[in-house]
Short mmCIF file of C-alpha atoms in Angstrom, two decimals:
data_model
loop_
_atom_site.label_atom_id
_atom_site.label_comp_id
_atom_site.label_asym_id
_atom_site.label_seq_id
_atom_site.Cartn_x
_atom_site.Cartn_y
_atom_site.Cartn_z
CA GLN A 81 -260.18 24.57 5.72
CA LYS A 82 -258.01 25.02 8.82
CA GLU A 83 -256.12 28.07 8.94
CA VAL A 84 -252.68 26.13 9.79
CA GLU A 85 -251.89 22.84 8.73
CA GLN A 86 -249.87 20.41 10.64
CA ASP A 87 -248.98 16.70 10.39
CA PRO A 88 -249.80 15.16 13.80
CA GLY A 89 -247.46 12.56 13.21
CA PRO A 90 -246.42 10.83 15.04
CA LEU A 91 -242.63 10.97 13.99
CA SER A 92 -239.84 8.76 15.13
CA VAL A 93 -235.99 8.92 14.49
CA PRO A 94 -233.08 7.71 15.79
CA GLU A 95 -230.84 9.93 17.75
CA GLY A 96 -228.64 12.17 15.62
CA ALA A 97 -231.03 12.14 12.68
CA ILE A 98 -231.98 15.91 11.21
CA VAL A 99 -235.66 16.36 11.86
CA SER A 100 -237.88 18.62 9.64
CA LEU A 101 -241.30 19.59 10.99
CA ASN A 102 -243.36 21.94 8.62
CA CYS A 103 -246.70 23.91 8.39
CA THR A 104 -248.82 25.35 5.62
CA TYR A 105 -251.52 28.09 5.94
CA SER A 106 -253.86 29.70 4.43
CA ASN A 107 -254.02 33.27 5.70
CA SER A 108 -251.70 35.62 3.74
CA ALA A 109 -251.85 38.32 6.35
CA PHE A 110 -249.75 35.86 8.75
CA GLN A 111 -246.69 38.05 9.78
CA TYR A 112 -245.60 36.03 12.88
CA PHE A 113 -244.37 32.76 12.89
CA MET A 114 -243.60 30.59 16.00
CA TRP A 115 -242.43 27.08 17.18
CA TYR A 116 -243.74 25.76 20.73
CA ARG A 117 -242.40 22.74 22.26
CA GLN A 118 -244.87 20.80 24.56
CA TYR A 119 -243.78 17.95 26.80
CA SER A 120 -246.25 15.92 27.90
CA ARG A 121 -248.38 16.98 30.54
CA LYS A 122 -247.00 20.44 30.33
CA GLY A 123 -247.80 23.60 28.68
CA PRO A 124 -246.43 24.62 25.76
CA GLU A 125 -242.85 26.93 25.91
CA LEU A 126 -241.43 29.23 23.19
CA LEU A 127 -238.85 27.76 21.11
CA MET A 128 -238.27 30.01 17.91
CA TYR A 129 -239.96 33.20 16.69
CA THR A 130 -239.54 34.66 13.33
CA TYR A 131 -241.07 37.54 11.80
CA SER A 132 -241.99 37.66 7.91
CA SER A 133 -239.61 35.32 5.66
CA GLY A 134 -236.27 34.30 5.98
CA ASN A 135 -234.38 31.70 8.52
CA LYS A 136 -233.70 32.16 12.15
CA GLU A 137 -230.74 29.93 13.48
CA ASP A 138 -230.32 29.01 17.19
CA GLY A 139 -228.12 26.47 18.70
CA ARG A 140 -229.42 22.86 16.81
CA PHE A 141 -232.60 24.84 15.79
CA THR A 142 -233.50 26.34 12.38
CA ALA A 143 -236.48 28.04 11.39
CA GLN A 144 -237.50 28.62 8.03
CA VAL A 145 -240.29 30.86 6.84
CA ASP A 146 -241.47 31.03 2.82
CA LYS A 147 -244.54 33.48 2.86
CA SER A 148 -244.53 32.90 -0.85
CA SER A 149 -245.48 29.70 -0.37
CA LYS A 150 -247.01 29.91 3.05
CA TYR A 151 -244.60 27.04 4.34
CA ILE A 152 -242.93 27.13 7.38
CA SER A 153 -240.05 24.54 8.61
CA LEU A 154 -238.35 23.54 11.94
CA PHE A 155 -235.34 21.92 11.52
CA ILE A 156 -233.46 19.69 14.45
CA ARG A 157 -229.79 19.14 13.81
CA ASP A 158 -228.01 16.19 15.97
CA SER A 159 -231.31 15.12 17.18
CA GLN A 160 -231.04 13.90 20.76
CA PRO A 161 -233.33 11.86 22.81
CA SER A 162 -234.35 14.75 25.03
CA ASP A 163 -236.13 16.70 22.22
CA SER A 164 -238.59 13.96 22.00
CA ALA A 165 -241.93 16.25 22.59
CA THR A 166 -244.95 17.80 20.57
CA TYR A 167 -243.88 20.60 18.43
CA LEU A 168 -246.58 23.28 17.84
CA CYS A 169 -246.64 25.61 14.76
CA ALA A 170 -247.91 28.89 15.40
CA MET A 171 -248.81 32.16 13.76
CA SER A 172 -250.26 35.65 14.19
CA VAL A 173 -251.46 38.55 12.26
CA PRO A 174 -250.28 41.84 12.88
CA GLY A 175 -252.10 43.90 15.93
CA ALA A 176 -253.53 40.43 16.78
CA GLN A 177 -253.36 39.34 20.06
CA LYS A 178 -254.15 35.79 19.91
CA LEU A 179 -252.29 32.81 18.21
CA VAL A 180 -253.56 30.27 15.60
CA PHE A 181 -251.89 26.63 16.27
CA GLY A 182 -251.26 23.84 14.19
CA GLN A 183 -252.12 20.60 15.38
CA GLY A 184 -248.60 19.83 16.87
CA THR A 185 -246.40 16.96 15.33
CA ARG A 186 -245.23 14.23 18.17
CA LEU A 187 -241.88 13.21 17.75
CA THR A 188 -240.11 10.97 19.41
CA ILE A 189 -235.90 10.41 18.89
CA ASN A 190 -234.79 6.82 19.45
CA PRO A 191 -231.56 6.19 21.45
CA GLU B 237 -239.66 33.09 39.62
CA ALA B 238 -242.62 30.91 39.73
CA GLY B 239 -244.25 30.43 36.23
CA VAL B 240 -248.07 30.36 35.43
CA THR B 241 -250.11 28.03 37.80
CA GLN B 242 -253.34 26.77 37.20
CA PHE B 243 -255.32 24.72 39.12
CA PRO B 244 -257.07 21.94 39.07
CA SER B 245 -254.85 19.96 36.95
CA HIS B 246 -257.60 17.89 36.13
CA SER B 247 -261.32 18.16 36.95
CA VAL B 248 -264.14 15.58 36.37
CA ILE B 249 -267.54 16.56 36.30
CA GLU B 250 -271.06 15.11 35.34
CA LYS B 251 -272.85 17.15 32.60
CA GLY B 252 -274.64 20.07 33.28
CA GLN B 253 -272.45 20.64 36.84
CA THR B 254 -270.25 24.04 37.03
CA VAL B 255 -266.67 23.77 36.96
CA THR B 256 -264.16 27.00 38.05
CA LEU B 257 -260.44 27.08 36.38
CA ARG B 258 -257.93 29.33 38.10
CA CYS B 259 -255.15 30.47 36.46
CA ASP B 260 -251.85 32.83 38.85
CA PRO B 261 -250.07 34.42 35.90
CA ILE B 262 -246.38 35.25 36.76
CA SER B 263 -246.14 38.34 38.86
CA GLY B 264 -246.32 41.52 36.78
CA HIS B 265 -247.79 40.33 33.52
CA ASP B 266 -250.68 42.51 32.46
CA ASN B 267 -251.73 40.11 29.63
CA LEU B 268 -253.40 37.13 30.51
CA TYR B 269 -254.74 34.36 28.25
CA TRP B 270 -256.91 31.53 27.84
CA TYR B 271 -256.72 28.71 25.10
CA ARG B 272 -258.22 25.18 24.92
CA ARG B 273 -257.37 22.01 23.15
CA VAL B 274 -260.03 19.82 22.30
CA MET B 275 -259.10 16.40 21.84
CA GLY B 276 -257.79 15.57 18.16
CA LYS B 277 -257.54 19.43 17.52
CA GLU B 278 -255.36 22.29 17.51
CA ILE B 279 -255.23 24.77 20.60
CA LYS B 280 -257.65 27.42 20.39
CA PHE B 281 -257.66 31.27 21.58
CA LEU B 282 -260.53 32.09 24.14
CA LEU B 283 -260.04 35.33 25.22
CA HIS B 284 -257.19 37.57 26.44
CA PHE B 285 -257.38 40.35 29.39
CA VAL B 286 -255.19 43.23 29.99
CA LYS B 287 -254.91 44.03 33.57
CA GLU B 288 -258.98 43.80 34.51
CA SER B 289 -260.32 44.17 31.22
CA LYS B 290 -261.03 41.91 28.33
CA GLN B 291 -259.45 43.03 25.45
CA ASP B 292 -260.74 40.14 22.75
CA GLU B 293 -263.45 37.47 23.68
CA SER B 294 -263.76 36.50 20.39
CA GLY B 295 -262.76 32.71 21.30
CA MET B 296 -265.12 32.24 23.61
CA PRO B 297 -267.38 29.41 22.26
CA ASN B 298 -271.02 30.60 23.97
CA ASN B 299 -272.48 32.14 26.96
CA ARG B 300 -271.88 29.03 28.88
CA PHE B 301 -268.19 30.59 29.52
CA LEU B 302 -267.89 33.05 32.07
CA ALA B 303 -264.04 34.45 32.45
CA GLU B 304 -263.13 37.13 35.19
CA ARG B 305 -259.88 38.81 36.32
CA THR B 306 -260.89 40.75 39.44
CA GLY B 307 -258.10 43.24 40.28
CA GLY B 308 -255.72 42.50 37.32
CA THR B 309 -254.23 39.38 38.97
CA TYR B 310 -255.73 35.78 38.85
CA SER B 311 -258.38 34.84 36.64
CA THR B 312 -261.13 32.33 36.54
CA LEU B 313 -263.01 30.86 33.85
CA LYS B 314 -266.18 29.16 34.66
CA VAL B 315 -268.18 27.00 32.83
CA GLN B 316 -271.69 26.84 33.46
CA PRO B 317 -273.45 24.38 33.07
CA ALA B 318 -270.86 22.37 31.45
CA GLU B 319 -271.84 19.77 28.25
CA LEU B 320 -269.59 16.76 26.73
CA GLU B 321 -267.99 18.96 24.09
CA ASP B 322 -266.35 21.13 26.79
CA SER B 323 -264.03 18.44 27.78
CA GLY B 324 -260.05 19.38 26.85
CA VAL B 325 -257.27 21.13 28.47
CA TYR B 326 -257.49 24.41 29.20
CA PHE B 327 -254.44 26.26 29.22
CA CYS B 328 -253.72 29.99 30.80
CA ALA B 329 -250.84 31.90 29.51
CA SER B 330 -249.24 35.42 30.68
CA SER B 331 -246.95 37.88 29.09
CA GLN B 332 -245.40 41.13 30.12
CA GLU B 333 -245.06 42.42 26.69
CA LEU B 334 -248.12 42.85 24.44
CA ALA B 335 -247.84 39.11 22.79
CA PRO B 336 -247.30 37.32 20.66
CA ASN B 337 -245.97 40.01 18.37
CA THR B 338 -243.71 41.59 20.66
CA GLY B 339 -243.50 39.52 23.72
CA GLU B 340 -243.16 35.86 24.92
CA LEU B 341 -246.42 34.02 26.08
CA PHE B 342 -245.58 31.85 29.21
CA PHE B 343 -247.74 28.73 29.48
CA GLY B 344 -249.24 27.31 32.29
CA GLU B 345 -249.20 23.43 32.62
CA GLY B 346 -253.08 23.22 31.86
CA SER B 347 -256.26 22.33 33.47
CA ARG B 348 -257.36 19.05 32.09
CA LEU B 349 -261.68 19.00 32.38
CA THR B 350 -263.69 15.94 31.48
CA VAL B 351 -267.08 16.40 31.26
CA LEU B 352 -269.15 13.00 31.62
#
């Protein structure tokens, strides 16, 4: 069983829609949760970073962590064509210097 | 400020040959990481340098892989001899602070390796 599960999609939605991206994980020691965005032929770039449970908002993006369910989400409001990319969830345990990634969800926002 | 630079961007070699990938981190970043994505799989950690020292190489697949970071600046990842299953995209990342818990990882665009 993978430590982090993420539906690879692809996911296609119309411009302006609310997008929900999710990951589940099995390792209860994970405390740090990240969302990376990766455009085609580029490297991942950090989008959101959350410690432990709760919500974090940054503009049109909201990250949620539910540690009791081992479930994290990224919501994108008022989605734009420029949001089309692969979204990767990543996690780590305290003290560890390595990220455990999900497979990534390929998202397309249609104008 | 220049980002993390990797080259070559794409390398095609035959099974049994040797390939060396290079990563130039962001200037001043002591922490350097190598990750790999095999087709259809998730990105996986290979190893972590702090300056020239290997801090964690638990993700290195086998002894055909050798990573170095002489002088604590750029790093190389050599695969010798290459096998078919080594094909994938090799990402380098760097950070100033210890990441990921306290710092942001900056990734390069990756080096795509195809082994025929």
